[in-house]
Coordinates of C-alpha atoms and ligand atoms in Angstrom, one line a residue:
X289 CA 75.9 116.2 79.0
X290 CA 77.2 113.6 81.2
X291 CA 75.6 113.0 85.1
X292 CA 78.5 112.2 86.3
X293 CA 82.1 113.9 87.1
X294 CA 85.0 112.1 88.7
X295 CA 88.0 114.5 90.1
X296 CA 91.1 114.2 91.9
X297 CA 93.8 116.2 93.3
X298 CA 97.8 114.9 93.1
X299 CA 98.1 112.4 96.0
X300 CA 101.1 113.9 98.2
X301 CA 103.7 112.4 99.5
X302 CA 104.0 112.5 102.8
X303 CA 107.3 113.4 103.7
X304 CA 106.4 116.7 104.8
X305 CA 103.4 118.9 105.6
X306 CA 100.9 120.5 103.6
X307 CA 101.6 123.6 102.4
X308 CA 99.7 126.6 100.3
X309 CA 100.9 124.4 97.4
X310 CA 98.7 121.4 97.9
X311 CA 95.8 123.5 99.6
X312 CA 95.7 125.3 96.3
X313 CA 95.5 121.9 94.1
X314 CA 93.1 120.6 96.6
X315 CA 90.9 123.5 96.2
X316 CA 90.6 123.9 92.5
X317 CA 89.9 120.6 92.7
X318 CA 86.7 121.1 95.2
X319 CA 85.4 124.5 93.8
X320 CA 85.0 122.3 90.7
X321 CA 83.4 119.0 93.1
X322 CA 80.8 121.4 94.4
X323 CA 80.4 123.2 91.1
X324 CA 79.4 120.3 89.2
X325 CA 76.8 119.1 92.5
X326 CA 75.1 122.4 92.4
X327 CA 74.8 121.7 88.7
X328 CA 73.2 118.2 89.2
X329 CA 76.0 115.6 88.4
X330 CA 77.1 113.0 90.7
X331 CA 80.8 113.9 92.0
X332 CA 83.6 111.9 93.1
X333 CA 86.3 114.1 94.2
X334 CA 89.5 112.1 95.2
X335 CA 92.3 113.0 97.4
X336 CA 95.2 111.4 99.2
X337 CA 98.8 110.5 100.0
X338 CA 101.3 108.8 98.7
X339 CA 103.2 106.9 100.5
X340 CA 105.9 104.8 99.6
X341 CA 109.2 105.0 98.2
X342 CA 112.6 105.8 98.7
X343 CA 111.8 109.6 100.0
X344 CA 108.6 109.0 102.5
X345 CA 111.4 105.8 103.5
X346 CA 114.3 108.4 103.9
X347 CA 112.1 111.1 105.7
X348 CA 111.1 108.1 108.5
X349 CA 114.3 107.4 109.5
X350 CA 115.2 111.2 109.3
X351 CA 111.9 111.5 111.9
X352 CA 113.7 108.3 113.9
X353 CA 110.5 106.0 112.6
X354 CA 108.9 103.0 111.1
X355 CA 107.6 104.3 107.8
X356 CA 104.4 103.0 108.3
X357 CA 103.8 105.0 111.7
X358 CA 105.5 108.0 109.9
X359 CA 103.3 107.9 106.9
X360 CA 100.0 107.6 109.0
X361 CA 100.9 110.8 110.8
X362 CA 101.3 112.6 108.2
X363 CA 99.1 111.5 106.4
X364 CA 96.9 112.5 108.9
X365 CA 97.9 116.1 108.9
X366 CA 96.8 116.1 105.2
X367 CA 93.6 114.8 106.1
X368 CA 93.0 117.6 108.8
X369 CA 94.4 120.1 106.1
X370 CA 91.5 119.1 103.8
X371 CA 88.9 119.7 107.2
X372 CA 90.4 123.0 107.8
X373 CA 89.8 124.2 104.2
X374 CA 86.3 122.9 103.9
X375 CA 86.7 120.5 101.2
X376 CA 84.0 118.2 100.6
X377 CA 86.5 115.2 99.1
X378 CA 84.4 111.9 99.0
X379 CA 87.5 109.9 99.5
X380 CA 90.6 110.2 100.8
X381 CA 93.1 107.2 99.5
X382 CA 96.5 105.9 101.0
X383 CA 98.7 103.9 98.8
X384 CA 99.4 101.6 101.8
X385 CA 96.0 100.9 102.1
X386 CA 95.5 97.0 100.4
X387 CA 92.5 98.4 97.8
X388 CA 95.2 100.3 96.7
X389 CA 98.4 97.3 96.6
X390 CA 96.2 94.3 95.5
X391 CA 95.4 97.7 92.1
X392 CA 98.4 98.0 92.2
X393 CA 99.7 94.3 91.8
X394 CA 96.7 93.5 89.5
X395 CA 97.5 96.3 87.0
X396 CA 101.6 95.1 87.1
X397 CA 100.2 91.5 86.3
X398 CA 98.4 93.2 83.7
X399 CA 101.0 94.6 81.9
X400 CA 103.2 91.8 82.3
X401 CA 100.9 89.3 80.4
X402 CA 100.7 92.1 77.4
X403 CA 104.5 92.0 77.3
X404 CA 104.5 95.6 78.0
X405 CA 107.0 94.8 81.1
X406 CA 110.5 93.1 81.0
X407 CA 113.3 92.9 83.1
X408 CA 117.2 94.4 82.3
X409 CA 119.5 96.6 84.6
X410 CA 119.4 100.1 85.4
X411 CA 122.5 102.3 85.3
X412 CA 121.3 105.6 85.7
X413 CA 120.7 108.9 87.6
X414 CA 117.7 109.1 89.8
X415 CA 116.7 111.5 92.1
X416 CA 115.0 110.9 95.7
X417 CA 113.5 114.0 95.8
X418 CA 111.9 114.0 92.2
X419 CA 111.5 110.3 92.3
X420 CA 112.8 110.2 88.7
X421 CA 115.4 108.9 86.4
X422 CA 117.2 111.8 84.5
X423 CA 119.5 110.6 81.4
X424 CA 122.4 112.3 81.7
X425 CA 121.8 114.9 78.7
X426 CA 119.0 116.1 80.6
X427 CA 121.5 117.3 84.0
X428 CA 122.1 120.7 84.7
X429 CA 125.4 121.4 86.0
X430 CA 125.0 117.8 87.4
X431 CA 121.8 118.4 88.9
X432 CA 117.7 117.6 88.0
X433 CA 116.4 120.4 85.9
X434 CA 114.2 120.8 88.7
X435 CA 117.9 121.5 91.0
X436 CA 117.5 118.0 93.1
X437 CA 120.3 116.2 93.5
X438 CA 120.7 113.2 91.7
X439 CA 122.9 110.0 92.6
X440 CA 123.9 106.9 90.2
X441 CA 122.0 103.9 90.5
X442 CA 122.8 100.7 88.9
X443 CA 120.7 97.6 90.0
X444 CA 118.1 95.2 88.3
X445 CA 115.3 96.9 87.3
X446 CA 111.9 95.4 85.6
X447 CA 110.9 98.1 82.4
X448 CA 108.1 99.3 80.7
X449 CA 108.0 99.5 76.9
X450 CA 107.6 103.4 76.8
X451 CA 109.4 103.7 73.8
X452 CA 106.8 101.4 71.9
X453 CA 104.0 104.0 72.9
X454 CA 105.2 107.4 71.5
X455 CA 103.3 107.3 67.9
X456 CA 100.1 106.5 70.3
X457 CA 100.6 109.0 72.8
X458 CA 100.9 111.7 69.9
X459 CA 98.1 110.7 68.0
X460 CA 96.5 110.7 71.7
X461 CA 97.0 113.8 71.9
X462 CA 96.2 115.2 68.5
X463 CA 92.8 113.5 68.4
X464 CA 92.2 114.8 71.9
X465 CA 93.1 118.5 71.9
X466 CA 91.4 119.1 75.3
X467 CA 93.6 116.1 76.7
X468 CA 96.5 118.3 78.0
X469 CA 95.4 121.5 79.6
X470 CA 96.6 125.0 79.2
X471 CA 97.6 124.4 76.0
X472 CA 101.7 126.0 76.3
X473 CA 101.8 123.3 78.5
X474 CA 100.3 120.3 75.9
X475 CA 102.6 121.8 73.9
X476 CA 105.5 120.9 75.7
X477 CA 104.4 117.5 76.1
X478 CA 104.4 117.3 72.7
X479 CA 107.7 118.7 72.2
X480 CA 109.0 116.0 74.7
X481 CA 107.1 113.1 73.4
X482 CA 108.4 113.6 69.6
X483 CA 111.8 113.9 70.9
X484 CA 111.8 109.9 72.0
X485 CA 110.4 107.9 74.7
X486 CA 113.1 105.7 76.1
X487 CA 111.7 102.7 78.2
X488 CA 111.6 103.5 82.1
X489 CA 112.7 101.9 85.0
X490 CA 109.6 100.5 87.1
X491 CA 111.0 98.8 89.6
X492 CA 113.7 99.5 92.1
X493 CA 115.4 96.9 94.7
X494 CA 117.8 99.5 96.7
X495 CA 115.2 99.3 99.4
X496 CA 111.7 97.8 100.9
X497 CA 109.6 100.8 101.2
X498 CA 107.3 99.7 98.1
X499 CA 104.8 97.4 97.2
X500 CA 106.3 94.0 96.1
X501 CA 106.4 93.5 92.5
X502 CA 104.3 89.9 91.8
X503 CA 106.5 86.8 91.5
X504 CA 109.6 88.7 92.3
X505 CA 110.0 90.2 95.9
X506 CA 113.2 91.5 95.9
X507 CA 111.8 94.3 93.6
X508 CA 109.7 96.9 94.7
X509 CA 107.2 98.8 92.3
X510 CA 108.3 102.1 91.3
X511 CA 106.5 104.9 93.6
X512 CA 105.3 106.6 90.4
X513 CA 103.8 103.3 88.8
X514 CA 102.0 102.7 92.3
X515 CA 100.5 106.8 92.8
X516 CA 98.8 107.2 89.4
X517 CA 97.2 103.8 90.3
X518 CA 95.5 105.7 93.0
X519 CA 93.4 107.2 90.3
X520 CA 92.2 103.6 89.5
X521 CA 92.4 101.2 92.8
X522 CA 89.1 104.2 94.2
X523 CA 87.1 103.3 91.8
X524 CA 87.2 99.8 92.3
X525 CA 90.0 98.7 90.1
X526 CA 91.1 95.7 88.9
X527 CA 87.3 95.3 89.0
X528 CA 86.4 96.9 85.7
X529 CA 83.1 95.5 86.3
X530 CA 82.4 97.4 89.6
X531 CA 79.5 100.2 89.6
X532 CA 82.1 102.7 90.5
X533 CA 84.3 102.0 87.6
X534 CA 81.7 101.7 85.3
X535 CA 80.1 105.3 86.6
X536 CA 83.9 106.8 87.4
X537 CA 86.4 105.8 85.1
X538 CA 87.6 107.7 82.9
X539 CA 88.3 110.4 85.3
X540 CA 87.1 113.4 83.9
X541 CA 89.9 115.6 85.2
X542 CA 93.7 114.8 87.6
X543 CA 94.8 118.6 88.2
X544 CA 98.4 118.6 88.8
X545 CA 100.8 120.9 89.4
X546 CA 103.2 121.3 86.3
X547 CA 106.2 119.8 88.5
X548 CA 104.4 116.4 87.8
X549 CA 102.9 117.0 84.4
X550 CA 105.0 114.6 82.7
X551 CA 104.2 111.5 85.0
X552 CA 100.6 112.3 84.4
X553 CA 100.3 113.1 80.6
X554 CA 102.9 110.9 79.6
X555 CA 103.3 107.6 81.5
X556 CA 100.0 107.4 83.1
X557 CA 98.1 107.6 79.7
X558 CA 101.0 104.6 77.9
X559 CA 100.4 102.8 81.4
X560 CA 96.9 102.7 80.7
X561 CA 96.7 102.2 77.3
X562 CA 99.2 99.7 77.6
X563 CA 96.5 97.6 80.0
X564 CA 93.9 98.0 77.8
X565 CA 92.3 101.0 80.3
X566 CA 91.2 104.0 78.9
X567 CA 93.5 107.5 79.8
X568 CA 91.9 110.1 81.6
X569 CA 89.9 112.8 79.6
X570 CA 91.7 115.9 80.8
X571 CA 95.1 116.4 82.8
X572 CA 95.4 120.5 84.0
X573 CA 98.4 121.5 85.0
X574 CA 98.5 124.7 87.5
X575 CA 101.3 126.9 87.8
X576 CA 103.6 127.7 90.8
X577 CA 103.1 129.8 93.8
X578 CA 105.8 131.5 95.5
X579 CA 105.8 133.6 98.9
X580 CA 106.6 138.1 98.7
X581 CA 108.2 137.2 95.6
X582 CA 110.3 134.3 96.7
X583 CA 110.3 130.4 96.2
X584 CA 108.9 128.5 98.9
X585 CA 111.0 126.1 99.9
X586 CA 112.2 124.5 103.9
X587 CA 115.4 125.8 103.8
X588 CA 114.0 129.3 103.5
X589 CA 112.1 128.7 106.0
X590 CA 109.2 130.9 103.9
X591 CA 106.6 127.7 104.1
X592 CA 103.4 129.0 104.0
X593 CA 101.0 126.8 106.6
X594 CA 97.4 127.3 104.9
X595 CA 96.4 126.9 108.9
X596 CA 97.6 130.6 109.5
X597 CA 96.1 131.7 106.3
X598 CA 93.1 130.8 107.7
X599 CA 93.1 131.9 111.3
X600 CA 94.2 135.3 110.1
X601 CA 92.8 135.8 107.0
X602 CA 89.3 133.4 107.8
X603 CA 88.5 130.1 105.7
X604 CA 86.4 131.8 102.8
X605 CA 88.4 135.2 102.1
X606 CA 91.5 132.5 101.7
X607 CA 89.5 130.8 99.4
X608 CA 88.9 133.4 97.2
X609 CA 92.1 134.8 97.0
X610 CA 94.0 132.2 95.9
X611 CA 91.1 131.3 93.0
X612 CA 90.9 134.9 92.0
X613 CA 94.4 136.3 92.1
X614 CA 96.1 134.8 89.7
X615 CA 95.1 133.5 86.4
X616 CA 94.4 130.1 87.0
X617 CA 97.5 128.1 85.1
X618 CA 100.1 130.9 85.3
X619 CA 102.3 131.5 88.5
X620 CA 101.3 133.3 90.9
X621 CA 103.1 135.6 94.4
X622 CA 101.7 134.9 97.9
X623 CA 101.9 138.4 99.8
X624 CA 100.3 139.8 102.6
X625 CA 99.4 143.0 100.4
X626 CA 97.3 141.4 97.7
X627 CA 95.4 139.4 100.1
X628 CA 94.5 142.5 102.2
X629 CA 93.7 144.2 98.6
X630 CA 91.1 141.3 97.4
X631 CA 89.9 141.1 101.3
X632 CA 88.7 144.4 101.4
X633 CA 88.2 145.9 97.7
X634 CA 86.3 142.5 96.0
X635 CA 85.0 140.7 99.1
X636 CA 84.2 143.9 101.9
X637 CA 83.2 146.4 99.7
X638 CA 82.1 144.8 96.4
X639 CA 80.0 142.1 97.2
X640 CA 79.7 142.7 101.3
X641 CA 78.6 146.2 100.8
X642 CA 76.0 144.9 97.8
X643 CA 74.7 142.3 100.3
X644 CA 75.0 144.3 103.7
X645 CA 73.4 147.5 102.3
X646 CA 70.2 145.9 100.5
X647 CA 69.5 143.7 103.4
X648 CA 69.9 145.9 105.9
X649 CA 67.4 148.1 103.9
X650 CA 64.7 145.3 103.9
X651 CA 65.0 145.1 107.7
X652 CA 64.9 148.8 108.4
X653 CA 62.2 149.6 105.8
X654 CA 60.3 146.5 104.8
X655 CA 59.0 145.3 107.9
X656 CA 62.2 142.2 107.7
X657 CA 60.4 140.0 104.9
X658 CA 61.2 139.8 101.6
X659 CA 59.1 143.1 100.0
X660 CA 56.5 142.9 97.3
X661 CA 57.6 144.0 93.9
X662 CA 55.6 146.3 91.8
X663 CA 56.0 145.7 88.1
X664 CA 59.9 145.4 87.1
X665 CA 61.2 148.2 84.6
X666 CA 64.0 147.4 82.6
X667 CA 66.5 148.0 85.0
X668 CA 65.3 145.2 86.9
X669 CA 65.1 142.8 84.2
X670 CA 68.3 143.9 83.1
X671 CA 70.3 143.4 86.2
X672 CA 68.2 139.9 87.2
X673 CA 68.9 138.5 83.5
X674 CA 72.9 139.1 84.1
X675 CA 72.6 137.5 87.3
X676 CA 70.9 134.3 85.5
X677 CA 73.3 134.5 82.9
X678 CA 76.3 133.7 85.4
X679 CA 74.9 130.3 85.4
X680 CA 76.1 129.8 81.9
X681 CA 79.3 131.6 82.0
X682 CA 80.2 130.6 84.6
X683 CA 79.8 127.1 83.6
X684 CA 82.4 127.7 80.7
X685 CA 84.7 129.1 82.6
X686 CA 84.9 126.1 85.2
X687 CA 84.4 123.3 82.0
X688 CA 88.2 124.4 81.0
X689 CA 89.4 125.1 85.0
X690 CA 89.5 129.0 84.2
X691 CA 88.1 130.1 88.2
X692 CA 89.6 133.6 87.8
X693 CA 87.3 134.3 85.0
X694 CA 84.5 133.0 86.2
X695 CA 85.1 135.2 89.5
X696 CA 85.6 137.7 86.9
X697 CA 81.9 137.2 85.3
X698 CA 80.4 137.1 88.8
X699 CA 82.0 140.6 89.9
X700 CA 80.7 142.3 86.9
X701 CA 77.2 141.6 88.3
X702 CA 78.4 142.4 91.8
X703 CA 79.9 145.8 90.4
X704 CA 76.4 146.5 88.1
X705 CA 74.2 145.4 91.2
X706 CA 76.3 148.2 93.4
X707 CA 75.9 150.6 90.1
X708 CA 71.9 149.8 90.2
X709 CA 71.9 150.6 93.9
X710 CA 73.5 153.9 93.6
X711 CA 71.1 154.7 90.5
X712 CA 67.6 153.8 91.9
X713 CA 68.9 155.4 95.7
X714 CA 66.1 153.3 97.7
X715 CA 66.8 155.8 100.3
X716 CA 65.6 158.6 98.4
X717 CA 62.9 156.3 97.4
X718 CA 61.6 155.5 100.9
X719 CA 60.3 159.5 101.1
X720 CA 59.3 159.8 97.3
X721 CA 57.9 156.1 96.3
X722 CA 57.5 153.3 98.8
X723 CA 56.2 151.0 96.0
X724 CA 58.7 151.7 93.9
X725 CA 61.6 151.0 96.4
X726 CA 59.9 147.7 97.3
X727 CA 60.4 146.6 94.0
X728 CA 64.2 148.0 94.1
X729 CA 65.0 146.1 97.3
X730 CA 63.0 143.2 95.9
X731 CA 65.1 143.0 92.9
X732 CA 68.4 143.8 95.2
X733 CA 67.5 140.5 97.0
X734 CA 66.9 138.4 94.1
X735 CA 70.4 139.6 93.2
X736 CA 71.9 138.4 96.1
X737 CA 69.9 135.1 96.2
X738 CA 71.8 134.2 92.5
X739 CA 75.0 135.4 93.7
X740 CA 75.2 133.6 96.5
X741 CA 73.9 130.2 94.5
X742 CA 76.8 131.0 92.1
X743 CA 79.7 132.0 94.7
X744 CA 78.7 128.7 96.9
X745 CA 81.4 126.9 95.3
X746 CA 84.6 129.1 96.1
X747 CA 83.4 130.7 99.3
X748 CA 80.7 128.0 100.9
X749 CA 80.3 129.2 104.7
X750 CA 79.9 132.7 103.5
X751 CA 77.3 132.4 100.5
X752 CA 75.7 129.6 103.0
X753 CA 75.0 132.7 105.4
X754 CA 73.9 134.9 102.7
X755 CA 71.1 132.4 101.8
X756 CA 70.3 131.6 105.2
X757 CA 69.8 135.4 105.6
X758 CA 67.5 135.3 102.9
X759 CA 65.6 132.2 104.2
X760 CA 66.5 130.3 101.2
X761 CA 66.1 126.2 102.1
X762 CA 68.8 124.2 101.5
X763 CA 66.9 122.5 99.1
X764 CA 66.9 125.3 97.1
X765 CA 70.6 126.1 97.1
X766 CA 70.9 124.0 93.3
X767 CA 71.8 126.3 90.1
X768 CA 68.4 125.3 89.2
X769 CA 67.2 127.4 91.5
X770 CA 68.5 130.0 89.6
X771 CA 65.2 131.6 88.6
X772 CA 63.0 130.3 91.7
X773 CA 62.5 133.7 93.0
X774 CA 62.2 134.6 96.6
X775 CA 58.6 134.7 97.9
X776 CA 57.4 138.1 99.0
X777 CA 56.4 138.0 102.5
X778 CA 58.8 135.7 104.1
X779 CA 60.1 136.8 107.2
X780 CA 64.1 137.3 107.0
X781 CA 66.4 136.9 109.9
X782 CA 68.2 140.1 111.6
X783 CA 71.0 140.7 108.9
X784 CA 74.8 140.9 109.5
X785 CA 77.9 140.8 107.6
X786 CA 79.6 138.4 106.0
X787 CA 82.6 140.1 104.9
X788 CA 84.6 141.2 107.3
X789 CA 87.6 143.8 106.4
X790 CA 91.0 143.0 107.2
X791 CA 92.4 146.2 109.2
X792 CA 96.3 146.1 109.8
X793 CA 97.2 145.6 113.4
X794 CA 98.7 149.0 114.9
X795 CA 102.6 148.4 114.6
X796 CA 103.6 148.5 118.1
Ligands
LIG210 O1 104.4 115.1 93.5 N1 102.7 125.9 94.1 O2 103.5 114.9 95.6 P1 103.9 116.3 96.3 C1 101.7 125.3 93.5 N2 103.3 112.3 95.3 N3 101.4 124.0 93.8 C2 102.3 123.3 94.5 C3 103.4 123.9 95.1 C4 103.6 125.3 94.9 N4 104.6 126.0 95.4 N5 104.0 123.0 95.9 C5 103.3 121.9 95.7 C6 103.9 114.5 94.4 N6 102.3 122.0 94.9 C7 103.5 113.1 94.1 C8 102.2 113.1 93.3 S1 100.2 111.9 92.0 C9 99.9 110.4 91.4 C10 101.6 111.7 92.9 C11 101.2 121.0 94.6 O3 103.6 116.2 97.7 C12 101.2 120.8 93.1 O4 99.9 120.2 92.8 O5 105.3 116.7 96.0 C13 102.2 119.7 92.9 O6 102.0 119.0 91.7 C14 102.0 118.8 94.1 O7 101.6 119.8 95.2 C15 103.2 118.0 94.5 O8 102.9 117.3 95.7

C-alpha cells in the first residue's frame, strides 16, 4: 500500500464566513489526515481560500474595501475556524499568494503551447454567485439551477477546448470506477459528460480581481481555472520535479461538496489531462446540510457558526455528531435534538459509561495501576479480538470516506464491552473472586486502550485523555499499537470523565 496520502478540502471563497458547511468538509477531510498518520503514511492535508474573482471583488466593495485587505480578513477567520475545530491541516493556501499565481500562470502557458487554449467572444449567462456560465437550456425560470441569479455577459474571452476531451473524460471514468465517489453521483457526471462538453469560457475582462492571464493583461484568469490550481501550486507546481510533487501529486482524494462536483470531476481532470498532469485519484462529493429542517442560507438568517457549536456543545461531541449522524454522502438536518440525542446516548452513556465505570473500578479496587490478569477465558479473547479487528474495518470504511460506518463498527465494540461488563459484574466479583475481576478490569482497560487508538481520529482531545488516563505514551498512540497491551502494574492517574452529558438549561 502506498506511504503516502495527500488530501484537501474545497478552498472557500472568502466572501463570507465559515459556516457548518465548510467545518464539515474540513473535517472529513482531517478525520481522514489523522487516520491515515496513526496508520503510518505520510499526510499532506491541504486547506485554503479562494480569493479572487468577480464575487470575493463584489463582496469588498459591499464591505467598503480593497479586495486584498478584505480577502486577508477573511481569510483569516477561516484560518481561526480550522484552530477552533482542531484540525491538524499541514498547509493552508491563498490563491493571492505568488506560489499560487506564478502555478497559476505556468499551467495557462502550458495549455496554451498544447493548443488546448484559444481566444473568441463570450455571449452568455454567468452567474457571480456560482461563478459559472449556464447556456440558456440549462435556466430555470431564468435562473441557475442552483436559483442564483444570472446576468448576460458578452466580452472577449480566451477558451479551453473542453469539447475535445469528452471521449477521454468518459473512458476516464470507466477505467477508473473509484474516480467519482458515491457512485449516484459519478453517475451523473457521466450522464452530463455524454450529453456534450461545449468549450468554456477561461478568462473574463469585466473586471481586475484575477490573476493576469500571460501575454494579455486585460484578461483575467477565470476564478475556477485559478482554485483547482490550488491543488497543484502546494505541491510545488510548475516544478514537476520537486520532492513534494513527486511524493504528493496525484492527490489521493479533493472532497467536495456536490455544489462543486462538476468543476472538480469535469474540468479539473480535462485541465489536467490537457497539460499533460495526471487527474486526481478520487473526487467525493458530500451531501448538504441544512438547519431544524431548513436551508441555511444569510437571508434566513439560520447560519449555523461552528464557533457556538463548539462552546455549547464542546469541540469533540461536535465532532462526532456531524461524522456519525448522517450517512456520509447523503444530506443531512442540523437540530438541536439529535445533537443532544448522540451527546448523551453514544458518547455519555455508550462509551463514557464503558470508560468511566472500568476505570473508576481500577482505582477503587486495584490499588490505581493497571491490574494483573489471570488467564483470559473466551470472553476476554473474544471481546479484545473485536476490538483489534476495528483496525481493519475501520480502515475500509475510511478507504471509501464511509465515517458513519466506521463509527458504526466501533460502537458495536463499545455496546459488547458495556454487554461484557454487565455479564462478568466485577462488583460481584470483588466479594467472590478477586483474581478473576483482575483479569475482567484488565481486559476492560485493554478495551478502552483500542478504542481510544481507534476514536483518536474523530474525537482527538477526548480519546487523548482516555490514553493519558491509562498512562499510554504518546509514542504508543499508532494503530500499531493495537495489540501492545498495557503493562500490569503501572500506576494510573485519578480518573474522570470525558463525556460530559448535555442537560437542557431550565426554561426560565
Ligand atoms: O465553492 N452543507 O467555495 P465555497 C455541506 N471557492 N457543505 C457545505 C454547505 C452545506 N450547507 N455549504 C458549504 C467554493 N459547504 C469554491 C471552491 S475549490 C477549488 C473552490 C461546503 O466557499 C461544501 O464543501 O462556496 C461546498 O462544496 C463548499 O463548502 C463550498 O464552499
Amino acid at each position: 500500500m502506498a506511504d503516502r496520502y495527500y488530501v484537501t478540502t474545497p478552498i472557500y471563497y472568502v466572501n463570507d464566513s465559515p459556516h457548518i458547511g465548510h467545518a464539515y468538509t474540513s473535517l472529513a477531510c482531517d478525520v481522514l489526515a489523522r487516520f491515515m498518520r496513526l496508520d503510518g503514511k505520510e499526510v499532506r492535508f491541504l486547506t485554503g481560500t479562494d480569493e479572487h474573482g468577480q464575487k470575493v471583488e463584489k463582496a469588498a466593495a459591499t464591505a467598503g474595501m480593497d479586495p486584498q485587505a478584505f480577502t486577508d480578513e477573511v481569510s483569516g477567520r477561516f484560518r481561526r475556524l480550522a484552530e477552533a475545530m482542531n484540525f491538524s491541516n499541514d498547509d493552508f493556501i491563498r490563491t493571492t499568494e505568488p506560489r499560487h499565481v506564478e502555478a497559476v500562470q505556468a499551467l495557462w502557458r502550458e495549455l496554451v503551447a498544447r493548443g488546448e487554449i484559444y481566444l473568441d467572444s463570450y455571449a452568455g449567462w454567468y452567474s457571480v454567485r456560482d461563478e459559472a456560465f449556464y447556456a440558456e437550456s440549462e435556466l430555470v425560470d431564468g435562473k441557475a439551477p442552483s436559483g442564483a441569479p444570472v446576468e448576460w455577459v458578452e466580452e472577449p474571452s480566451y477558451f479551453f477546448r473542453l469539447s475535445a476531451w469528452q471521449d477521454r473524460l468518459l473512458e476516464h471514468y470507466r477505467t477508473h470506477p473509484d474516480f467519482i465517489l458515491p457512485e449516484s453521483r459519478r453517475n451523473e457526471v457521466m450522464r452530463f459528460v455524454e450529453g456534450g462538453l461545449q468549450d468554456l469560457s477561461v478568462s473574463r475582462t469585466s473586471f481586475a480581481w484575477g490573476i493576469k492571464v500571460p501575454g494579455d493583461p486585460g484578461h483575467v484568469v477565470y476564478v475556477w481555472l485559478d482554485a483547482l490550481t490550488n491543488y497543484c501550486s502546494a505541491v510545488g507546481y510548475p516544478d514537476t520535479e520537486s520532492p513534494d510533487y513527486q511524493r504528493f501529486w496525484p492527490a489521493d482524494l479533493h472532497m467536495v461538496g456536490k455544489d462543486i462536483l462538476r468543476f472538480h470531476a469535469v474540468y479539473w481532470p480535462a485541465f489536467l489531462m490537457a497539460a499533460g498532469l495526471e487527474p486526481p485519484k478520487r473526487v467525493y462529493a458530500h451531501g448538504w446540510w441544512t438547519n431544524e429542517g431548513q436551508k441555511i442560507s444569510k437571508s434566513l438568517g439560520n447560519v449555523i457558526d461552528p464557533r457556538e457549536l463548539i462552546a455549547r456543545y464542546g469541540l469533540d461531541p461536535t465532532r462526532y455528531f456531524l461524522m456519525r449522524e448522517v450517512p456520509f454522502g447523503a444530506d443531512g438536518d442540523f437540530s438541536h435534538r439529535a445533537m443532544v440525542q448522540r451527546m448523551n446516548a453514544d458518547l455519555a452513556n455508550d462509551y463514557g459509561n464503558l470508560a468511566q465505570r472500568s476505570l473508576s473500578m481500577i482505582a477503587k479496587n486495584c490499588g490505581g495501576v493497571v491490574p494483573e490478569p489471570g488467564k483470559l477465558d473466551a470472553a476476554d479473547q473474544a471481546l479484545l479480538e473485536a476490538a483489534t479487528a476495528l483496525v481493519d474495518r475501520v480502515r475500509e470504511h475510511l478507504a471509501v470516506q464511509q465515517f458513519h460506518k466506521a463509527l458504526e463498527a466501533i460502537w458495536e465494540v463499545i455496546g459488547e464491552a458495556n454487554r461484557y461488563v454487565d455479564a462478568q459484574a466485577p462488583w460481584t466479583l470483588r466479594k467472590t473472586d478477586s483474581a478473576r475481576m483482575a483479569t475482567v478490569l484488565y481486559t476492560l482497560a485493554e478495551i478502552v486502550r483500542r478504542l481510544a487508538l481507534l476514536t483518536q481520529p474523530f474525537m482527538p482531545d477526548a480519546s487523548a485523555k482516555l490514553l493519558d488516563q491509562l498512562a499510554v505514551c504518546t509514542g504508543a498512540r499508532q494503530l500499531a499499537h493495537i495489540e501492545a497491551a498495557l503493562v500490569p502494574g503501572t500506576p494510573l492517574p485519578k480518573p474522570e470523565g470525558v463525556f460530559p452529558r448535555y442537560v437542557e438549561d431550565a426554561p426560565a
